[in-house]
Short mmCIF file of C-alpha atoms in Angstrom, two decimals:
data_model
loop_
_atom_site.label_atom_id
_atom_site.label_comp_id
_atom_site.label_asym_id
_atom_site.label_seq_id
_atom_site.Cartn_x
_atom_site.Cartn_y
_atom_site.Cartn_z
CA VAL T 20 -100.62 -149.59 65.04
CA ALA T 21 -98.54 -146.60 65.34
CA VAL T 22 -95.40 -148.15 64.72
CA TYR T 23 -96.79 -150.06 61.77
CA GLN T 24 -98.07 -146.64 60.23
CA ARG T 25 -94.70 -145.08 60.81
CA SER T 26 -92.72 -147.77 58.91
CA ALA T 27 -95.14 -147.95 56.28
CA ARG T 28 -95.64 -144.33 55.29
CA PRO T 29 -92.13 -143.91 53.67
CA ARG T 30 -92.81 -146.90 51.70
CA PHE T 31 -96.03 -145.52 50.53
CA THR T 32 -94.46 -142.31 49.51
CA LEU T 33 -91.73 -144.06 47.73
CA ALA T 34 -94.54 -146.01 45.63
CA MET T 35 -96.27 -142.72 44.93
CA LEU T 36 -93.30 -141.08 43.75
CA VAL T 37 -91.77 -144.15 41.56
CA LEU T 38 -95.33 -144.24 40.04
CA SER T 39 -95.39 -140.34 39.32
CA ALA T 40 -91.79 -140.56 37.58
CA ALA T 41 -92.54 -143.79 35.59
CA THR T 42 -95.80 -142.08 34.19
CA LEU T 43 -93.51 -138.83 33.35
CA VAL T 44 -91.07 -141.14 31.70
CA THR T 45 -93.45 -143.26 29.90
CA MET T 46 -95.42 -140.00 28.65
CA ASP T 47 -92.13 -138.30 27.27
CA VAL T 48 -90.78 -141.53 25.44
CA ARG T 49 -94.07 -142.29 23.99
CA GLY T 50 -95.08 -138.80 22.99
CA VAL T 51 -98.32 -139.01 24.24
CA ASP T 52 -98.42 -135.53 26.00
CA GLY T 53 -98.74 -133.65 22.59
CA GLY T 54 -95.61 -131.69 23.29
CA ALA T 55 -96.67 -130.24 26.62
CA LEU T 56 -93.68 -131.77 28.54
CA GLU T 57 -91.45 -130.30 25.80
CA ASN T 58 -92.97 -126.97 26.28
CA VAL T 59 -92.39 -127.11 29.94
CA ARG T 60 -88.70 -127.82 29.42
CA SER T 61 -88.23 -125.15 26.93
CA ARG T 62 -90.03 -122.51 29.13
CA ALA T 63 -87.74 -123.45 32.05
CA GLN T 64 -84.64 -123.35 30.10
CA ASP T 65 -85.61 -119.90 28.68
CA ALA T 66 -86.19 -118.72 32.12
CA LEU T 67 -82.98 -119.68 33.70
CA ALA T 68 -80.73 -118.63 30.52
CA PRO T 69 -80.08 -115.03 32.11
CA VAL T 70 -79.12 -116.61 35.25
CA GLN T 71 -76.85 -118.96 33.68
CA SER T 72 -75.20 -116.57 31.55
CA VAL T 73 -74.11 -114.26 34.49
CA ALA T 74 -73.01 -117.25 36.27
CA ARG T 75 -71.05 -118.45 33.49
CA GLY T 76 -69.25 -115.07 33.27
CA ALA T 77 -68.42 -115.08 36.80
CA VAL T 78 -66.89 -118.60 37.02
CA SER T 79 -65.32 -118.74 33.52
CA PRO T 80 -61.91 -117.66 34.66
CA VAL T 81 -61.99 -120.28 37.22
CA VAL T 82 -63.00 -123.01 35.04
CA SER T 83 -60.30 -121.84 32.29
CA LEU T 84 -57.75 -122.07 35.04
CA PHE T 85 -58.97 -125.67 36.06
CA ASP T 86 -59.16 -126.70 32.20
CA GLY T 87 -55.55 -125.32 31.86
CA VAL T 88 -54.18 -127.04 34.81
CA VAL T 89 -55.85 -130.48 34.03
CA ASP T 90 -55.33 -130.27 30.01
CA TYR T 91 -51.58 -129.09 30.04
CA HIS T 92 -50.14 -131.96 28.86
CA ARG T 93 -52.89 -132.48 26.19
CA LEU T 94 -52.55 -128.84 25.22
CA ALA T 95 -48.84 -129.46 24.60
CA ASP T 96 -49.26 -132.41 22.51
CA ASP T 97 -52.31 -130.89 20.52
CA ASN T 98 -49.78 -127.76 19.89
CA ALA T 99 -47.43 -130.13 18.10
CA HIS T 100 -49.88 -132.09 16.18
CA LEU T 101 -51.67 -128.91 14.92
CA ARG T 102 -48.50 -127.63 13.71
CA GLN T 103 -47.92 -130.77 11.63
CA GLN T 104 -51.64 -130.43 10.37
CA VAL T 105 -50.96 -126.82 9.27
CA ALA T 106 -48.17 -127.83 7.36
CA ASP T 107 -50.02 -130.70 5.71
CA ALA T 108 -53.01 -128.32 4.91
CA ARG T 109 -50.97 -125.76 3.36
CA SER T 110 -49.95 -128.22 0.91
CA ALA T 111 -53.24 -129.84 0.52
CA GLN T 112 -54.80 -126.17 -0.13
CA VAL T 113 -52.55 -125.84 -3.35
CA SER T 114 -53.96 -128.98 -4.73
CA ALA T 115 -57.39 -128.20 -3.77
CA ALA T 116 -57.39 -124.67 -4.94
CA ASP T 117 -56.26 -126.20 -8.73
CA ALA T 118 -59.07 -128.85 -8.34
CA GLN T 119 -61.66 -126.23 -7.49
CA ARG T 120 -60.56 -124.36 -10.50
CA GLU T 121 -60.63 -127.52 -12.78
CA ASN T 122 -64.11 -128.36 -11.40
CA ALA T 123 -65.46 -124.93 -12.01
CA GLU T 124 -64.22 -125.08 -15.65
CA LEU T 125 -65.58 -128.48 -16.22
CA LYS T 126 -69.08 -127.48 -14.81
CA ALA T 127 -69.03 -124.63 -17.02
CA LEU T 128 -67.97 -126.87 -20.03
CA LEU T 129 -71.11 -129.12 -19.09
CA GLY T 130 -73.60 -126.33 -18.49
CA LEU T 131 -73.98 -127.38 -15.09
CA GLN T 132 -74.76 -125.29 -12.05
CA GLY T 133 -74.39 -125.79 -8.17
CA GLY T 134 -77.55 -124.45 -6.38
CA PRO T 135 -76.88 -121.69 -3.66
CA GLY T 136 -76.29 -123.66 -0.33
CA PRO T 137 -78.68 -123.36 2.64
CA ARG T 138 -78.61 -120.01 4.67
CA SER T 139 -77.06 -120.51 8.01
CA VAL T 140 -77.17 -118.77 11.40
CA ALA T 141 -74.02 -118.44 13.64
CA ALA T 142 -74.27 -119.60 17.08
CA GLN T 143 -71.93 -119.73 20.15
CA VAL T 144 -71.64 -123.21 22.20
CA VAL T 145 -72.76 -122.16 25.67
CA THR T 146 -72.47 -125.71 27.47
CA GLY T 147 -71.00 -128.98 27.00
CA PRO T 148 -73.04 -132.32 27.19
CA GLN T 149 -75.80 -131.61 29.77
CA SER T 150 -76.43 -135.38 30.30
CA ASN T 151 -73.47 -137.90 30.94
CA PHE T 152 -75.56 -140.47 28.76
CA GLN T 153 -76.11 -138.20 25.83
CA LEU T 154 -73.37 -136.25 23.66
CA THR T 155 -74.97 -132.80 23.37
CA VAL T 156 -74.06 -129.32 23.33
CA VAL T 157 -76.33 -126.23 24.19
CA ILE T 158 -75.97 -123.22 21.90
CA ASP T 159 -77.39 -119.89 22.22
CA ARG T 160 -79.79 -119.55 19.38
CA GLY T 161 -83.29 -120.96 19.27
CA SER T 162 -86.45 -120.81 17.56
CA ALA T 163 -86.44 -116.86 17.70
CA ALA T 164 -83.35 -116.98 15.39
CA GLY T 165 -85.15 -119.54 12.91
CA VAL T 166 -83.63 -122.82 14.50
CA ARG T 167 -85.93 -125.65 14.21
CA THR T 168 -85.54 -129.45 15.29
CA GLY T 169 -83.54 -131.44 12.71
CA MET T 170 -81.70 -128.86 11.22
CA PRO T 171 -77.74 -129.70 10.71
CA VAL T 172 -75.12 -128.07 12.60
CA THR T 173 -71.76 -127.62 11.17
CA SER T 174 -68.40 -125.52 12.07
CA GLY T 175 -65.50 -124.55 10.04
CA HIS T 176 -64.32 -128.09 9.73
CA GLY T 177 -67.49 -130.01 8.99
CA LEU T 178 -70.41 -131.57 10.33
CA VAL T 179 -71.09 -131.22 14.24
CA GLY T 180 -74.71 -132.77 14.59
CA ARG T 181 -78.24 -131.96 14.26
CA ILE T 182 -80.66 -129.67 16.37
CA THR T 183 -82.73 -132.14 18.70
CA ALA T 184 -84.57 -129.42 20.79
CA VAL T 185 -85.45 -126.05 20.46
CA SER T 186 -86.63 -123.26 23.17
CA ARG T 187 -87.02 -119.70 22.03
CA THR T 188 -83.33 -118.47 22.74
CA GLN T 189 -81.41 -122.00 23.10
CA ALA T 190 -81.24 -125.18 21.11
CA THR T 191 -79.64 -128.46 21.80
CA VAL T 192 -77.45 -130.10 19.48
CA LEU T 193 -76.99 -133.90 19.16
CA LEU T 194 -73.27 -134.61 18.47
CA VAL T 195 -72.20 -136.81 15.70
CA THR T 196 -70.13 -138.83 18.06
CA ASP T 197 -73.61 -139.93 20.18
CA PRO T 198 -74.51 -143.39 19.63
CA GLY T 199 -77.76 -142.40 18.47
CA PHE T 200 -76.63 -140.31 15.60
CA ALA T 201 -76.50 -141.93 12.13
CA LEU T 202 -76.45 -140.15 8.76
CA GLY T 203 -75.77 -141.23 5.10
CA VAL T 204 -72.11 -140.52 3.96
CA ARG T 205 -70.13 -140.93 0.78
CA LEU T 206 -66.67 -142.33 0.93
CA SER T 207 -63.84 -141.01 -1.36
CA PRO T 208 -62.01 -141.85 -3.71
CA GLY T 209 -64.51 -144.40 -5.40
CA GLY T 210 -67.65 -142.59 -3.86
CA ALA T 211 -69.22 -145.45 -2.09
CA ILE T 212 -72.39 -144.54 -0.29
CA ALA T 213 -72.79 -145.88 3.47
CA VAL T 214 -74.22 -145.13 6.76
CA ALA T 215 -72.01 -143.56 9.71
CA SER T 216 -73.19 -143.70 13.36
CA GLY T 217 -71.58 -142.49 16.44
CA GLN T 218 -70.04 -144.63 19.09
CA GLY T 219 -69.55 -142.35 21.92
CA ALA T 220 -67.17 -139.92 23.19
CA GLY T 221 -63.54 -139.89 22.06
CA ARG T 222 -64.51 -142.96 19.76
CA PRO T 223 -64.37 -143.06 16.06
CA LEU T 224 -67.62 -143.11 13.94
CA ALA T 225 -68.80 -146.68 12.59
CA VAL T 226 -69.21 -146.77 9.05
CA GLY T 227 -71.70 -149.82 8.01
CA LEU T 228 -72.87 -151.28 4.58
CA VAL T 229 -69.61 -150.71 2.63
CA ASP T 230 -69.18 -152.94 -0.02
CA PRO T 231 -66.07 -154.96 0.43
CA ALA T 232 -65.22 -154.37 -3.15
CA ALA T 233 -65.07 -150.41 -2.63
CA ALA T 234 -61.61 -148.95 -2.23
CA VAL T 235 -61.46 -147.33 1.06
CA ALA T 236 -58.05 -146.27 2.32
CA PRO T 237 -56.97 -144.86 5.51
CA GLY T 238 -56.98 -141.03 5.22
CA ALA T 239 -59.53 -141.17 2.82
CA ALA T 240 -62.41 -138.31 3.29
CA VAL T 241 -65.91 -138.99 3.98
CA VAL T 242 -68.38 -136.48 3.44
CA THR T 243 -72.44 -136.31 3.55
CA SER T 244 -74.22 -138.14 0.71
CA GLY T 245 -76.98 -135.78 0.76
CA LEU T 246 -79.43 -138.14 -0.54
CA GLN T 247 -83.17 -137.65 0.11
CA PRO T 248 -84.57 -137.57 2.53
CA SER T 249 -81.62 -136.72 4.36
CA PRO T 250 -81.69 -133.24 5.97
CA TYR T 251 -77.83 -132.72 5.44
CA PRO T 252 -76.63 -131.00 2.29
CA PRO T 253 -74.02 -133.02 0.26
CA GLY T 254 -70.35 -132.71 0.55
CA VAL T 255 -70.26 -131.52 4.19
CA PRO T 256 -66.74 -132.88 5.79
CA VAL T 257 -67.62 -135.73 8.29
CA GLY T 258 -64.18 -137.29 8.87
CA THR T 259 -61.26 -139.38 7.44
CA VAL T 260 -60.98 -143.15 7.28
CA HIS T 261 -59.07 -144.33 10.29
CA SER T 262 -58.93 -148.03 9.12
CA ALA T 263 -61.20 -150.31 6.68
CA ILE T 264 -60.81 -153.90 7.29
CA THR T 265 -62.30 -156.75 5.36
CA ALA T 266 -62.55 -160.14 7.43
CA PRO T 267 -62.05 -163.06 5.03
CA GLY T 268 -65.33 -164.12 3.41
CA ALA T 269 -67.09 -160.79 5.15
CA LEU T 270 -70.20 -159.49 3.23
CA ARG T 271 -68.76 -155.69 4.53
CA GLN T 272 -65.99 -153.86 5.43
CA VAL T 273 -65.50 -152.56 8.76
CA VAL T 274 -64.68 -148.78 8.56
CA GLN T 275 -63.71 -146.51 11.35
CA VAL T 276 -63.89 -142.78 10.76
CA ASP T 277 -62.29 -139.87 12.70
CA PRO T 278 -64.50 -137.15 12.91
CA THR T 279 -62.91 -133.82 11.52
CA VAL T 280 -64.54 -131.78 14.27
CA ASP T 281 -63.19 -132.15 17.79
CA VAL T 282 -66.48 -131.92 19.59
CA ASP T 283 -64.73 -131.44 22.91
CA ARG T 284 -63.57 -127.97 22.00
CA LEU T 285 -66.73 -126.42 20.13
CA THR T 286 -66.82 -122.69 20.57
CA PHE T 287 -68.72 -121.33 17.41
CA VAL T 288 -71.06 -123.18 15.11
CA ASP T 289 -73.29 -122.79 12.22
CA VAL T 290 -76.75 -124.03 12.16
CA LEU T 291 -78.03 -124.78 8.23
CA LEU T 292 -81.52 -123.49 7.87
CA THR T 293 -82.82 -126.46 6.14
CA ASN T 294 -86.33 -127.99 6.38
CA GLY T 295 -85.03 -130.18 9.26
CA THR T 296 -86.82 -133.29 8.48
CA GLN T 297 -85.46 -135.48 10.94
CA VAL D 22 -98.01 -115.73 65.09
CA ASN D 23 -94.44 -116.50 65.96
CA GLU D 24 -95.00 -120.18 65.84
CA ALA D 25 -96.89 -120.10 62.61
CA THR D 26 -94.04 -118.11 61.04
CA ALA D 27 -91.48 -120.25 62.10
CA GLY D 28 -93.48 -123.20 60.88
CA LEU D 29 -93.64 -121.62 57.48
CA ALA D 30 -89.77 -120.91 57.65
CA ARG D 31 -89.14 -124.66 58.47
CA HIS D 32 -91.15 -125.61 55.42
CA LEU D 33 -89.79 -123.31 53.06
CA ARG D 34 -85.89 -124.47 54.18
CA THR D 35 -86.40 -127.74 51.80
CA PRO D 36 -87.14 -126.00 48.87
CA LEU D 37 -84.52 -123.41 49.60
CA PHE D 38 -82.12 -126.26 49.90
CA LEU D 39 -82.83 -127.61 46.55
CA ALA D 40 -82.59 -124.23 45.19
CA VAL D 41 -79.12 -123.61 46.43
CA VAL D 42 -77.88 -126.95 45.15
CA TRP D 43 -79.86 -126.42 41.68
CA LEU D 44 -78.23 -122.84 40.84
CA VAL D 45 -75.01 -124.07 41.80
CA GLU D 46 -75.26 -126.94 39.27
CA GLU D 47 -77.35 -125.22 36.45
CA GLY D 48 -75.67 -121.67 37.30
CA VAL D 49 -72.24 -121.83 38.12
CA LEU D 50 -71.30 -125.48 37.44
CA ARG D 51 -73.24 -125.75 34.05
CA GLY D 52 -70.13 -125.86 31.64
CA LEU D 53 -67.82 -127.67 34.02
CA ARG D 54 -66.65 -130.73 32.48
CA ILE D 55 -64.13 -133.18 34.41
CA ASP D 56 -62.81 -135.62 31.58
CA GLY D 57 -65.86 -134.86 29.75
CA VAL D 58 -68.13 -135.64 32.70
CA ARG D 59 -70.82 -133.50 34.23
CA PRO D 60 -70.98 -133.23 37.96
CA GLU D 61 -74.35 -134.21 39.31
CA LEU D 62 -74.72 -132.48 42.43
CA LEU D 63 -78.49 -133.00 42.62
CA LEU D 64 -78.03 -136.60 42.83
CA ALA D 65 -75.56 -135.84 45.89
CA ALA D 66 -78.46 -133.63 47.32
CA ALA D 67 -80.88 -136.57 47.25
CA VAL D 68 -78.38 -139.03 48.81
CA VAL D 69 -77.63 -136.42 51.59
CA ALA D 70 -81.39 -135.59 52.28
CA GLY D 71 -81.61 -139.67 52.79
CA LEU D 72 -78.53 -139.46 54.83
CA VAL D 73 -79.79 -136.78 57.14
CA GLY D 74 -83.44 -136.86 56.75
CA GLY D 75 -84.10 -140.52 56.66
CA ALA D 76 -85.90 -142.62 53.75
CA GLU D 77 -88.96 -140.68 53.39
CA ARG D 78 -87.17 -137.43 53.11
CA GLY D 79 -84.58 -138.88 50.87
CA ALA D 80 -87.29 -140.01 48.57
CA ILE D 81 -89.30 -136.69 48.51
CA VAL D 82 -86.09 -134.65 47.96
CA GLY D 83 -84.55 -136.94 45.36
CA PHE D 84 -87.77 -136.72 43.39
CA ALA D 85 -87.91 -133.05 43.41
CA ALA D 86 -84.10 -132.73 42.67
CA GLY D 87 -84.50 -135.11 39.70
CA LEU D 88 -87.36 -133.53 38.47
CA ALA D 89 -85.37 -130.11 38.56
CA ALA D 90 -82.35 -131.89 36.66
CA ASP D 91 -84.59 -133.37 33.91
CA LEU D 92 -85.85 -129.93 32.80
CA PHE D 93 -82.30 -129.34 31.84
CA LEU D 94 -81.42 -132.68 30.27
CA PRO D 95 -82.13 -133.86 26.73
CA THR D 96 -82.95 -137.60 28.24
CA PRO D 97 -86.67 -138.66 29.10
CA LEU D 98 -88.43 -136.26 31.72
CA GLY D 99 -88.75 -138.39 34.73
CA LEU D 100 -85.71 -140.61 34.36
CA SER D 101 -83.72 -138.58 36.98
CA ALA D 102 -86.73 -138.32 39.42
CA LEU D 103 -86.99 -141.88 39.48
CA VAL D 104 -83.41 -142.64 39.88
CA PHE D 105 -82.82 -139.82 42.29
CA CYS D 106 -86.11 -140.57 44.49
CA LEU D 107 -84.83 -144.61 44.50
CA THR D 108 -81.29 -143.39 45.67
CA GLY D 109 -82.60 -140.94 48.28
CA TYR D 110 -84.60 -143.66 49.84
CA ALA D 111 -82.16 -146.45 49.66
CA THR D 112 -79.74 -144.30 51.30
CA GLY D 113 -81.83 -143.40 54.26
CA ALA D 114 -82.95 -147.03 54.69
CA LEU D 115 -79.46 -148.13 54.61
CA GLU D 116 -78.44 -145.33 57.16
CA THR D 117 -81.21 -145.96 59.45
CA THR D 118 -80.41 -149.74 59.29
CA ILE D 119 -76.63 -149.56 59.35
CA GLY D 120 -75.47 -145.97 60.36
CA SER D 121 -77.63 -145.90 63.45
CA SER D 122 -75.89 -149.26 64.58
CA THR D 123 -72.29 -148.36 64.13
CA GLY D 124 -72.92 -144.70 65.34
CA ASP D 125 -69.96 -143.63 62.89
CA THR D 126 -70.65 -140.02 62.11
CA ARG D 127 -67.68 -138.56 61.01
CA ALA D 128 -67.34 -136.68 57.78
CA PRO D 129 -65.07 -139.08 56.03
CA ALA D 130 -67.92 -142.00 56.84
CA ALA D 131 -70.55 -139.54 55.12
CA ALA D 132 -68.10 -138.67 52.19
CA ILE D 133 -67.78 -142.50 51.58
CA THR D 134 -71.45 -143.00 51.62
CA VAL D 135 -72.24 -140.28 49.49
CA GLY D 136 -69.62 -141.16 46.95
CA ALA D 137 -70.94 -145.01 47.05
CA ALA D 138 -74.51 -144.13 46.73
CA SER D 139 -73.80 -141.56 43.88
CA ALA D 140 -71.96 -144.52 42.08
CA VAL D 141 -75.12 -146.69 42.59
CA GLY D 142 -77.31 -143.95 41.30
CA VAL D 143 -75.21 -143.39 38.14
CA GLY D 144 -75.42 -147.38 37.61
CA VAL D 145 -79.17 -147.18 38.10
CA SER D 146 -79.47 -144.20 35.51
CA ALA D 147 -77.29 -146.38 33.13
CA VAL D 148 -80.03 -149.28 33.61
CA VAL D 149 -82.86 -147.35 33.30
CA GLY D 150 -81.88 -145.35 30.59
CA THR D 151 -81.09 -148.18 28.67
CA LEU D 152 -84.42 -149.70 29.45
CA VAL D 153 -86.18 -146.76 28.11
CA GLY D 154 -84.14 -146.69 24.63
CA LEU D 155 -81.08 -144.52 25.46
CA PRO D 156 -78.59 -145.92 22.84
CA GLY D 157 -74.79 -146.77 23.60
CA VAL D 158 -74.99 -146.23 27.50
CA PHE D 159 -72.87 -149.09 28.63
CA THR D 160 -69.44 -147.78 27.06
CA PRO D 161 -66.12 -147.74 28.73
CA HIS D 162 -66.88 -144.27 29.19
CA LEU D 163 -69.51 -145.18 31.87
CA VAL D 164 -66.72 -146.14 34.26
CA THR D 165 -65.24 -142.57 34.08
CA VAL D 166 -68.74 -141.29 34.51
CA VAL D 167 -69.08 -143.11 37.78
CA ALA D 168 -65.62 -142.34 39.09
CA VAL D 169 -65.88 -138.75 38.38
CA VAL D 170 -69.41 -138.35 39.81
CA SER D 171 -68.80 -140.36 43.04
CA LEU D 172 -65.72 -138.41 43.67
CA VAL D 173 -66.93 -135.14 43.09
CA ASN D 174 -70.11 -135.86 45.28
CA ALA D 175 -68.02 -137.20 48.11
CA ALA D 176 -65.89 -134.10 47.93
CA VAL D 177 -68.90 -131.85 48.21
CA SER D 178 -70.45 -133.70 50.78
CA THR D 179 -69.41 -132.12 53.80
CA PRO D 180 -70.85 -128.64 52.96
CA LEU D 181 -74.20 -130.51 51.71
CA VAL D 182 -74.56 -132.25 55.09
CA LYS D 183 -74.28 -129.06 56.91
CA LEU D 184 -76.86 -127.42 54.51
CA ALA D 185 -79.04 -130.33 54.80
CA ARG D 186 -78.90 -130.52 58.56
CA TRP D 187 -79.99 -127.07 58.98
CA THR D 188 -83.01 -127.41 56.21
CA LEU D 189 -84.15 -130.92 57.35
CA SER D 190 -83.84 -130.53 60.97
CA PRO D 191 -85.57 -133.14 63.19
CA ASN D 192 -88.68 -130.82 63.70
CA ASP D 193 -89.37 -130.76 60.03
CA HIS D 194 -90.23 -134.12 59.54
CA GLN D 195 -91.87 -137.35 61.22
CA SER D 196 -90.34 -140.09 59.49
CA GLU D 197 -87.22 -142.02 61.01
CA PRO D 198 -84.58 -139.65 61.55
CA ALA D 199 -81.24 -141.00 60.39
CA LEU D 200 -77.84 -138.86 60.54
CA SER D 201 -79.41 -135.93 62.31
CA ALA D 202 -80.87 -137.91 65.17
CA SER D 203 -77.51 -139.10 66.70
CA PRO D 204 -75.57 -136.65 68.95
CA GLY D 205 -72.33 -137.69 67.64
CA ARG D 206 -73.26 -136.13 64.13
CA ARG D 207 -73.72 -132.60 65.62
#
């Protein structure tokens, strides 16, 4: 009997623990806990934030050295690529300035007024993806700074993602490249409306529901559509068209979009203080 | 009084083991990404607990380690607890069955076991994550995740095993001892 008890106890313990974990997962996924689990999480994150800040400061030189060694070849390639982009951007800036002037003149002529953009709060990215299965980053601004779930997050180059969890001092941003991320976009030059979604780290965004007759060329700009009830304001750059293919007889184009923001190298971002409807 | 103090100290060792690993992962290594992959030391802690303390201790430490990890992850709370608990138990059960018969107690063997069990743990996480609705888990990036997590965990297995041997000493549990019971492993 003693031998049986010794061999049965680990299995009983395992069964109890598995049952407890499965219950927690079910409660969290179905949201039947009334936000209690999320509250526990946000309190734990706030409590450990000072420790993480000190530890990050202590090890950042080592991490930077490691990154420098590992990414040396990538940095050299990036440098050459960025020099080319700067040259292209200078050329495009001239055209854009002229288009802005023309746009302002035409709006004035038609009596149109653009409303003021949403207020924003700047934040620093404190960690990269927390999970290996969801593409998120953590920023150092939370509910104390007015950040709420669903708010869009941008950088100087375009859309970064949206807020999915908030504690008092930190917030989690779901990146635009995550497979669970989708948003309404407008494709230039024709202005076709479509839905873009992430496909994972290092992969372009997939744009669906594009009319085969719509003119979509590689390099064309893709911006947020801003159509209600989207939480994203219109005109925020999302990416540029990488490829657009229409199979013979297909009812839609297969469009791939390169994000304008390099989500692997985010440092500072802006949280747009909209209503955060998602 | 001395015996009571010693007993209390023994029982505090397991939380201390987890606290050390947790602080290293969440504090020191929180910003470290290797090819975009985050090291999962708490998974290694669950595996090592199974290796050193047996199946039951592996399940208990795995559950606690997973729950600690879940507090800082965007994935559903309890997902890591479930996976780490199963991985710790399976490692302990296999170690008791296979390891004791072979008697291979050297550090390379422990590193291979920790690496392989971590790879299985990531795979189980992917399957369970997909079952609870996480989108796009099975992408080519998953291969990189499995490779990086198993290699890092194998690399840290030696200090983790030493730490676990101190915290999960035979006097501290009554379930079947695995790695710690073999004389050659000391």
